[in-house]
Phi, psi and omega in degrees: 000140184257117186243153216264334150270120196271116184321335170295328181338089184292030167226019185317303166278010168260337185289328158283335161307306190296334219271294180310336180274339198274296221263352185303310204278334169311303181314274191335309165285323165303315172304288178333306186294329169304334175126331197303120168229195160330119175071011160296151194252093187241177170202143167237141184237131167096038199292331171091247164268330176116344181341290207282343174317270194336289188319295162350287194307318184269340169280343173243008129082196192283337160279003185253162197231131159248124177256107163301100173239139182192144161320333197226115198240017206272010159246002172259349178312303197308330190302320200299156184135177158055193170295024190244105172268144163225127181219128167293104201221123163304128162269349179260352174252340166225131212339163156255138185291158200238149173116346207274304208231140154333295204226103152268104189265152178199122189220141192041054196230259201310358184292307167266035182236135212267318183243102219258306168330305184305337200290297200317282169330325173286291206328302188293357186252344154294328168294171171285134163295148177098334204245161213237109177265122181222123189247114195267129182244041226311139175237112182279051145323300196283332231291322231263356197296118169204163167191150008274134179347114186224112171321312186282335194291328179281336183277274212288353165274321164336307179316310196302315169306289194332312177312314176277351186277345189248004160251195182266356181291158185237116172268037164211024181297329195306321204270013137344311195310287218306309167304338166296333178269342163282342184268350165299007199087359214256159188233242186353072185288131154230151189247146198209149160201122192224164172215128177275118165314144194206105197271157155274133192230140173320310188282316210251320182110204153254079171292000145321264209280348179263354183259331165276341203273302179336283189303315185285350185280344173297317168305294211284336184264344152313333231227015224357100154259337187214172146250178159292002138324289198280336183281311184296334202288319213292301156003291198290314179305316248239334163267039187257350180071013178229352183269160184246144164215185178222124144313173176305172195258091211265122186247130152216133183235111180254154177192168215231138174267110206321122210271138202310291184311348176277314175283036112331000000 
């Protein structure tokens, strides 16, 4: 898989960590609501740093099962033991077992996969009848909403689109997802959708949008989409301690795979 961010990056766990203090507390309530508990069977695919394993892991306790899958497996290792597998894998060249599992999760993952649908369709053939397929997803609909009204904020997330018009990533899967899992069969669809407020601060900056910008800008200043110029204003906006913005517009969408008396 060609991701538009790239996993080697050597500020890479932090950049997933921080991803992780924003999107952890929405997965918590699906689980909750869903239901995950004692003795579940779960699988997280793009598991990442691991933030949602751990979670995983403590809600369905030593009878339950977590499988932790991602191509760059070097922050889940330390995790595996106890109900947590970690296994290195391309989720697009290769199956997932079917059939399986309670809870199939997939959070900032399918976005940047050139066929996302096919992704969906594995998930749902991964479950369990009965067992729950949940896909998080971001849509930069909300990315460009700030005030008071600002150019650099606008050259440099523009840029970031451009960027993306020339991969595979899709900066509007989110809002895509829900249909994608009803045309997978899965049925009692539900939708949760929030965009985080991202205040600017004097000391710290947004380390959100300076840690996305940070990786895409050697590209993006390659590619002349912006200069450094546009890359400093943005800096400077972001420290000013008085603008508000919204992050992307984070969609997670569930759905349930029928239980063999229901396809009766």
């Amino acid at each position: 898989m060609n991701y538009i961010i790239d996993p080697a990056w050597a500020d890479e766990r932090e950049r997933l960590e921080n991803l992780a203090v924003f999107y952890n507390v929405g997965t918590a309530e699906i689980c909750d609501r869903l239901g995950v508990g004692p003795g579940w069977r779960c699988a997280d695919l793009g598991a990442g740093s691991g933030s949602v394993v751990r979670m995983l892991a403590e809600r369905v306790g030593p009878e339950g099962e977590v499988l932790a899958i991602d191509a760059d497996t070097r922050f889940l290792e330390p995790l595996a033991g106890g109900p947590i597998t970690v296994r290195a894998m391309d989720v697009t060249a290769e199956p997932l077992p079917e059939g399986r599992f309670d809870f199939v999760h997939a959070r900032l993952l399918l976005e940047h996969l050139p066929e996302p649908a096919e992704m969906v369709r594995s998930m749902a053939a991964a479950a369990r009848p009965g067992g729950w397929v949940v896909v998080e997803d971001v849509d930069w609909s909300t990315a460009l909403t700030i005030d008071p009204p600002s150019e650099a904020h606008e050259r440099v997330i523009s840029a970031c689109h451009k960027l993306y018009a020339g991969s595979a990533y899709d900066a509007s899967y989110g809002r895509k997802v829900p249909r994608q899992l009803r045309a997978a069969g899965l049925t009692d669809i539900g939708i949760r959708a929030a965009s985080m407020p991202l205040l600017a601060d004097a000391e710290h900056g947004q380390p959100d949008w300076a840690m996305w910008v940070a990786q895409l800008a050697p590209r993006m200043l390659a590619e002349g989409l912006l200069t450094q110029d546009d890359l400093d204003a943005f800096s400077r906006l972001w420290h000013d301690g008085d603008t508000v913005g919204f992050g992307p517009l984070i969609v997670s969408a569930w759905g349930r795979r029928p239980a063999e008396e229901d396809a009766r």
